[in-house]
Short mmCIF file of C-alpha atoms and ligand atoms in Angstrom, two decimals:
data_model
loop_
_atom_site.label_atom_id
_atom_site.label_comp_id
_atom_site.label_asym_id
_atom_site.label_seq_id
_atom_site.Cartn_x
_atom_site.Cartn_y
_atom_site.Cartn_z
CA MET P 1 17.30 -0.59 -55.43
CA ALA P 2 14.61 -2.88 -57.26
CA TYR P 3 11.67 -2.01 -58.53
CA ARG P 4 8.67 -2.37 -56.36
CA SER P 5 5.55 -3.35 -58.79
CA ASP P 6 4.25 -6.53 -57.04
CA LEU P 7 2.98 -4.04 -54.78
CA GLU P 8 1.99 -1.88 -56.48
CA HIS P 9 -1.01 -3.80 -57.44
CA LEU P 10 -1.99 -5.31 -54.69
CA ASP P 11 -5.59 -4.52 -54.45
CA GLU P 12 -7.02 -1.56 -51.56
CA ASP P 13 -8.32 -4.09 -49.04
CA GLY P 14 -7.20 -7.45 -50.66
CA TYR P 15 -10.95 -8.38 -52.45
CA THR P 16 -11.23 -9.45 -55.74
CA GLN P 17 -14.57 -7.55 -57.71
CA LEU P 18 -17.34 -9.82 -58.77
CA ASP P 19 -19.66 -8.85 -61.01
CA PHE P 20 -22.82 -10.21 -60.02
CA ASN P 21 -25.05 -8.93 -62.50
CA SER P 22 -23.13 -9.21 -65.56
CA ARG P 23 -25.32 -11.09 -68.63
CA ARG P 24 -23.82 -14.19 -69.16
CA PRO P 25 -25.65 -15.85 -72.72
CA VAL P 26 -27.64 -18.61 -72.39
CA VAL P 27 -26.49 -22.13 -73.36
CA SER P 28 -28.58 -24.87 -74.58
CA GLU P 29 -27.85 -28.72 -73.57
CA LYS P 30 -25.77 -28.79 -77.12
CA GLY P 31 -23.32 -25.98 -76.13
CA VAL P 32 -24.48 -23.54 -78.69
CA LEU P 33 -25.90 -19.64 -78.20
CA SER P 34 -29.08 -19.34 -78.43
CA SER P 35 -30.93 -16.16 -77.53
CA PRO P 36 -34.00 -15.79 -75.39
CA CYS P 37 -36.61 -14.08 -76.84
CA PRO P 38 -37.41 -10.31 -75.87
CA PRO P 39 -39.01 -8.79 -72.92
CA ASN P 40 -43.29 -9.59 -73.55
CA TRP P 41 -42.65 -12.78 -75.79
CA ILE P 42 -43.69 -15.91 -74.72
CA THR P 43 -40.82 -18.93 -75.30
CA HIS P 44 -42.35 -21.79 -76.55
CA GLU P 45 -40.33 -25.13 -78.03
CA LYS P 46 -37.55 -22.72 -80.60
CA SER P 47 -39.82 -20.17 -81.07
CA CYS P 48 -40.70 -16.96 -79.10
CA TYR P 49 -44.35 -15.43 -78.67
CA LEU P 50 -45.81 -12.25 -78.95
CA PHE P 51 -49.32 -11.70 -78.45
CA SER P 52 -50.46 -8.24 -79.37
CA THR P 53 -53.21 -5.82 -78.40
CA SER P 54 -53.80 -3.66 -80.70
CA LEU P 55 -56.05 -4.19 -83.53
CA ASP P 56 -55.11 -4.43 -86.81
CA SER P 57 -56.34 -5.71 -90.62
CA TRP P 58 -53.80 -8.64 -91.67
CA ASN P 59 -51.42 -6.59 -93.59
CA SER P 60 -51.16 -4.38 -90.71
CA SER P 61 -50.60 -6.81 -88.81
CA LYS P 62 -48.41 -8.41 -91.38
CA ARG P 63 -45.77 -5.31 -91.13
CA ARG P 64 -45.81 -4.93 -87.72
CA CYS P 65 -44.76 -8.20 -86.87
CA SER P 66 -42.02 -7.93 -89.67
CA GLN P 67 -40.55 -4.60 -88.03
CA LEU P 68 -40.68 -7.02 -84.59
CA GLY P 69 -37.66 -8.88 -87.11
CA SER P 70 -41.00 -11.71 -87.11
CA ASN P 71 -43.67 -13.41 -89.02
CA LEU P 72 -47.37 -13.54 -88.43
CA LEU P 73 -48.23 -17.67 -86.75
CA LYS P 74 -47.78 -20.46 -89.33
CA ILE P 75 -48.43 -23.30 -87.50
CA ASP P 76 -46.10 -26.28 -87.56
CA SER P 77 -47.67 -29.40 -85.81
CA SER P 78 -50.59 -30.06 -83.36
CA LYS P 79 -48.38 -29.14 -80.56
CA GLU P 80 -47.67 -25.93 -82.08
CA LEU P 81 -51.47 -25.70 -82.18
CA GLU P 82 -52.30 -27.34 -79.20
CA PHE P 83 -49.90 -24.81 -76.66
CA ILE P 84 -51.57 -21.46 -78.97
CA GLY P 85 -54.75 -22.64 -77.90
CA ARG P 86 -54.43 -23.08 -74.77
CA GLN P 87 -53.16 -19.21 -75.11
CA VAL P 88 -55.85 -17.98 -77.33
CA SER P 89 -58.90 -19.67 -75.01
CA SER P 90 -58.41 -18.33 -72.38
CA GLN P 91 -59.60 -14.90 -74.64
CA PRO P 92 -62.76 -15.91 -75.50
CA ASP P 93 -64.01 -12.22 -77.22
CA ASN P 94 -60.38 -12.45 -78.64
CA SER P 95 -60.22 -13.04 -82.61
CA PHE P 96 -55.73 -13.78 -83.72
CA TRP P 97 -54.30 -12.64 -87.04
CA ILE P 98 -51.84 -16.05 -88.18
CA GLY P 99 -49.93 -15.84 -91.78
CA LEU P 100 -52.78 -18.06 -93.23
CA SER P 101 -54.16 -16.52 -96.67
CA HIS P 102 -55.63 -16.93 -99.45
CA PRO P 103 -54.24 -14.36 -102.03
CA GLN P 104 -55.05 -16.21 -105.34
CA THR P 105 -59.10 -16.76 -105.54
CA GLU P 106 -58.74 -20.16 -106.50
CA GLY P 107 -55.48 -21.25 -105.65
CA PRO P 108 -54.29 -22.78 -102.10
CA TRP P 109 -54.10 -21.17 -99.07
CA LEU P 110 -50.63 -20.45 -97.91
CA TRP P 111 -48.22 -19.74 -95.32
CA GLU P 112 -46.53 -16.94 -95.22
CA ASP P 113 -42.77 -18.80 -96.26
CA GLY P 114 -45.19 -19.36 -99.42
CA SER P 115 -46.32 -23.46 -97.95
CA ILE P 116 -49.76 -24.80 -98.04
CA VAL P 117 -51.22 -26.07 -94.60
CA SER P 118 -50.86 -29.56 -94.06
CA SER P 119 -55.52 -30.68 -94.32
CA LYS P 120 -54.46 -33.52 -91.54
CA LEU P 121 -53.64 -30.57 -88.27
CA PHE P 122 -56.86 -28.39 -89.15
CA GLN P 123 -59.83 -27.62 -91.35
CA ILE P 124 -60.34 -23.65 -92.15
CA ARG P 125 -64.10 -22.60 -90.95
CA SER P 126 -65.37 -20.97 -94.32
CA THR P 127 -67.69 -18.00 -92.40
CA ALA P 128 -67.62 -15.73 -96.22
CA THR P 129 -71.46 -15.69 -97.41
CA GLN P 130 -72.73 -15.24 -101.25
CA GLU P 131 -72.80 -11.38 -100.44
CA ASN P 132 -69.11 -11.86 -99.37
CA SER P 133 -67.01 -14.14 -100.16
CA SER P 134 -63.71 -13.34 -100.15
CA HIS P 135 -62.46 -14.27 -96.53
CA ASN P 136 -58.89 -14.74 -97.82
CA CYS P 137 -57.34 -14.72 -94.45
CA ALA P 138 -57.38 -16.28 -91.41
CA TRP P 139 -57.74 -15.68 -88.16
CA ILE P 140 -57.51 -18.44 -85.09
CA HIS P 141 -60.47 -18.36 -82.89
CA MET P 142 -60.79 -20.46 -79.68
CA SER P 143 -58.67 -23.41 -81.06
CA ILE P 144 -60.42 -23.20 -84.14
CA ILE P 145 -58.99 -21.10 -87.27
CA PHE P 146 -61.89 -18.95 -89.11
CA ASP P 147 -61.71 -17.55 -92.72
CA GLN P 148 -62.12 -13.78 -92.43
CA LEU P 149 -62.11 -10.39 -94.52
CA CYS P 150 -58.35 -9.00 -94.43
CA ASN P 151 -58.86 -6.20 -93.47
CA VAL P 152 -61.33 -6.12 -90.86
CA SER P 153 -59.48 -5.10 -87.49
CA SER P 154 -57.81 -7.65 -84.73
CA TYR P 155 -55.71 -8.70 -81.83
CA SER P 156 -52.31 -10.87 -84.04
CA ILE P 157 -49.43 -13.33 -82.86
CA CYS P 158 -46.10 -13.05 -84.39
CA GLU P 159 -43.79 -15.89 -84.56
CA LYS P 160 -39.75 -15.46 -83.98
CA LYS P 161 -38.05 -18.60 -84.65
CA LEU P 162 -35.36 -19.20 -81.86
CA SER P 163 -31.48 -18.66 -83.45
CA VAL P 164 -29.89 -21.98 -81.81
CA1 CA B 201 -44.66 -21.96 -85.93
#
């Protein structure tokens, strides 16, 4: 007598269960996997941006971005500056720390990765006074970059590169 294994493996109702809710990885045009931005982050070009809604000093803001696996914003191109400018201009009452600081009084302004600012991209407007000239951190307000005292509390922008 034959062993009837075929029948034992049939589904009760004959339908195949399809999982429409399964999350598939995003595949770009090049066919490589890229992870989308986390919730609350804005995707633009090759980066994710988080516009913080908590007030912190430059150093605390930098630390918080780092805890989220990111850095304070680095403006690499006029396109990126335009995009960020559009975002922050909707909040004319607020300024946002970016990843630009002046660690040595006589030294140049530096991004977090140690690179210097291209003067073609933007000028840093000085808010320093004679009484207080140590405005060694930069924020963006209405598309304009200003120097500021690092311990002032402000919003901030974190940037995370999309892994491509
Ligand atoms: Ca950037």
